[in-house]
XYZ file of C-alpha atoms in Angstrom:
226
model
C 0.189 -0.096 -0.127
C 1.583 3.378 -0.889
C 1.834 5.972 1.390
C 0.325 9.361 1.466
C 3.067 12.004 0.823
C 3.638 14.645 3.370
C 2.522 18.143 2.504
C 5.187 20.769 3.284
C 2.728 23.610 3.755
C 2.749 23.194 7.612
C 6.547 24.557 7.623
C 5.765 28.038 6.701
C 2.380 27.999 8.927
C 4.040 26.695 11.852
C 6.757 29.439 11.345
C 3.234 31.934 11.308
C 2.143 30.540 14.631
C 5.047 29.992 16.308
C 6.137 33.773 15.468
C 2.692 34.751 16.942
C 2.502 32.703 20.021
C 5.814 33.517 21.029
C 5.996 37.147 20.917
C 2.270 37.829 22.619
C 3.521 35.419 25.425
C 6.476 36.590 26.181
C 4.905 39.862 26.490
C 1.841 38.947 28.098
C 4.394 37.249 30.718
C 6.718 41.075 31.061
C 3.170 42.320 31.313
C 2.200 40.102 34.512
C 5.759 40.426 35.843
C 5.723 44.238 36.123
C 8.627 44.289 33.526
C 7.032 46.251 30.511
C 3.476 48.438 31.157
C 0.171 47.313 29.823
C -0.923 48.951 26.620
C -2.144 48.280 23.403
C 1.489 47.971 21.294
C 0.471 48.125 17.738
C -1.410 51.768 18.694
C 0.849 52.695 21.503
C 4.274 51.480 21.075
C 4.987 51.401 25.259
C 7.294 48.508 24.483
C 9.039 46.554 21.892
C 8.607 43.157 21.193
C 12.489 42.623 21.797
C 11.625 44.301 25.851
C 9.173 42.489 25.788
C 10.577 39.188 25.580
C 13.884 40.393 27.400
C 13.145 39.268 31.136
C 12.244 37.018 33.325
C 9.564 33.756 32.206
C 9.262 35.896 29.137
C 12.545 35.708 27.946
C 12.780 31.950 28.480
C 9.676 31.175 26.968
C 10.531 33.433 23.722
C 13.818 31.523 23.080
C 12.339 28.251 23.707
C 10.117 28.861 20.765
C 12.272 31.154 18.413
C 14.976 29.144 18.466
C 13.754 25.894 17.174
C 11.193 28.420 14.835
C 14.595 29.587 13.379
C 15.280 26.164 12.201
C 12.442 26.193 10.209
C 12.784 29.381 8.828
C 15.985 28.272 7.085
C 14.266 24.938 6.023
C 11.552 26.941 4.551
C 13.849 28.961 2.574
C 15.665 25.979 1.018
C 12.281 24.331 0.073
C 11.479 27.840 -1.582
C 14.295 27.292 -3.225
C 13.924 23.811 -4.351
C 10.212 24.863 -5.155
C 11.120 27.784 -7.632
C 14.037 25.424 -9.260
C 11.278 22.935 -10.665
C 9.807 26.111 -12.589
C 12.196 28.798 -13.151
C 15.626 26.883 -12.455
C 17.323 29.437 -10.868
C 16.879 29.512 -6.699
C 20.338 29.485 -4.815
C 19.919 33.334 -4.076
C 16.934 32.667 -2.110
C 18.133 29.868 -0.082
C 21.546 31.405 0.866
C 19.258 34.592 1.899
C 17.280 32.578 3.795
C 19.460 30.737 5.947
C 21.778 33.793 6.691
C 18.370 35.264 8.152
C 17.882 32.055 9.931
C 20.948 31.970 11.764
C 20.728 35.890 12.202
C 17.308 35.142 14.191
C 19.259 32.196 15.912
C 21.677 34.500 17.395
C 19.216 37.298 18.304
C 16.994 34.779 20.374
C 20.081 32.785 21.786
C 21.269 36.302 23.447
C 18.010 38.438 23.664
C 18.437 39.499 27.609
C 21.978 38.719 27.811
C 23.972 42.088 29.085
C 27.213 43.349 27.793
C 28.205 45.328 24.802
C 29.210 42.451 22.734
C 25.834 40.425 23.549
C 23.642 44.060 22.747
C 25.571 43.810 19.318
C 24.745 40.577 18.450
C 21.436 41.003 19.451
C 21.168 44.321 17.397
C 22.795 43.401 14.236
C 20.664 39.891 14.378
C 17.704 41.256 13.870
C 18.733 43.578 10.968
C 20.232 40.748 8.996
C 17.330 38.374 10.128
C 14.875 41.161 8.157
C 16.669 42.810 5.775
C 17.451 38.871 4.386
C 13.969 37.887 5.052
C 12.702 40.825 2.758
C 15.213 40.139 -0.451
C 14.191 36.972 -0.079
C 10.816 37.781 -0.268
C 11.411 40.059 -2.893
C 13.716 37.606 -5.342
C 10.648 34.905 -4.445
C 7.848 36.938 -5.203
C 9.264 37.931 -8.332
C 10.613 34.526 -9.407
C 7.148 32.973 -8.695
C 5.177 35.799 -10.655
C 7.528 35.322 -13.397
C 7.049 31.449 -13.483
C 2.758 31.877 -13.474
C 2.460 29.843 -10.578
C 1.202 31.984 -8.221
C -2.813 32.638 -7.937
C -4.152 35.913 -7.824
C -4.875 35.973 -3.656
C -1.568 34.597 -2.931
C 0.377 36.984 -5.472
C -1.684 40.063 -4.419
C -0.601 39.306 -0.297
C 2.778 38.577 -1.085
C 3.020 41.712 -3.220
C 1.495 44.098 -0.866
C 3.087 42.179 2.348
C 6.375 43.686 0.620
C 5.101 47.017 -0.484
C 4.136 47.420 2.962
C 7.280 46.800 5.031
C 9.276 49.442 2.142
C 6.784 51.884 3.607
C 6.947 50.649 6.928
C 11.257 50.922 6.537
C 10.952 54.575 5.086
C 8.790 55.383 7.731
C 11.350 54.756 10.368
C 13.997 56.167 8.357
C 12.048 59.676 8.463
C 10.720 59.161 12.066
C 14.845 58.650 12.969
C 15.773 62.276 11.167
C 12.436 64.233 12.402
C 12.047 62.753 15.807
C 15.716 60.891 16.455
C 16.195 60.602 20.441
C 12.879 61.358 21.361
C 10.005 59.074 23.459
C 7.799 60.204 20.245
C 10.658 58.559 17.954
C 10.845 55.760 20.274
C 7.086 54.417 20.109
C 6.790 55.146 16.445
C 9.867 52.891 16.390
C 8.272 50.170 18.841
C 5.226 50.146 17.114
C 6.164 49.425 13.051
C 8.480 46.815 15.002
C 4.985 44.918 15.981
C 3.496 45.616 12.662
C 6.184 44.473 10.840
C 6.134 40.986 12.509
C 2.320 40.745 11.705
C 3.463 41.186 7.491
C 6.448 38.440 7.900
C 3.612 36.574 9.455
C 1.130 36.938 6.691
C 3.820 36.144 4.724
C 4.283 32.494 5.648
C 0.231 32.600 5.738
C 0.600 32.988 2.243
C 3.027 30.795 1.783
C 1.150 28.221 3.500
C -1.679 28.701 1.163
C 0.340 28.598 -1.832
C 1.838 25.228 -1.083
C -1.585 23.800 0.099
C -3.160 24.681 -2.824
C -0.414 23.214 -4.852
C -0.006 20.045 -3.097
C 3.403 20.427 -2.512
C 4.967 17.319 -0.412
C 8.306 15.485 0.059
C 7.406 13.096 -3.060
C 7.317 16.432 -5.183
C 10.425 17.674 -3.900
C 12.424 14.742 -5.008
C 11.006 14.232 -7.771
C 13.758 16.092 -9.953
C 17.440 16.290 -8.909
């Protein structure tokens, strides 16, 4: 009796769910412990994701969830590269950027809550490299996937919207730093943008999960071609 192929859409779906749970669970634990004030961070920006996950039990929960999630991120982009290779024959850059981003996410999570200049440097640039490489991988994936004609209208529109929105958030952050750098307003706005950027990444992975679910991308499909 032949076995059913193992679907691969749960990989990006699991990444999306894990990121949501890790950020909000750590935030709630930190609020309960008094490490950060209670507010609606998406609107008020009283704390960033990093601050919410920096202390106490929230820090342990965040690292426990995000470190294995970083491994899934690397696996996801490798799978995405294989998926594209079957259609356009060019995908090495996506796999490379995805793996670098995954390693950067792991470094960020591993040293979150640690004291010292070196640890702060690793955390800061870990998250910058993660977001930067993820964005570049998304742009390249979207470009190649649209060229192959493999994206349905809803998935393509969602991914394009995510990429444009992330660019707008980046520009907004640069403008806010130039106009109000070093002020409480700039700090709050930066926090708000960080939470919204996290939402956009989650939406991307959900769109990716939908794409592979609709297509039936599975292990049997993955190894069909060399």
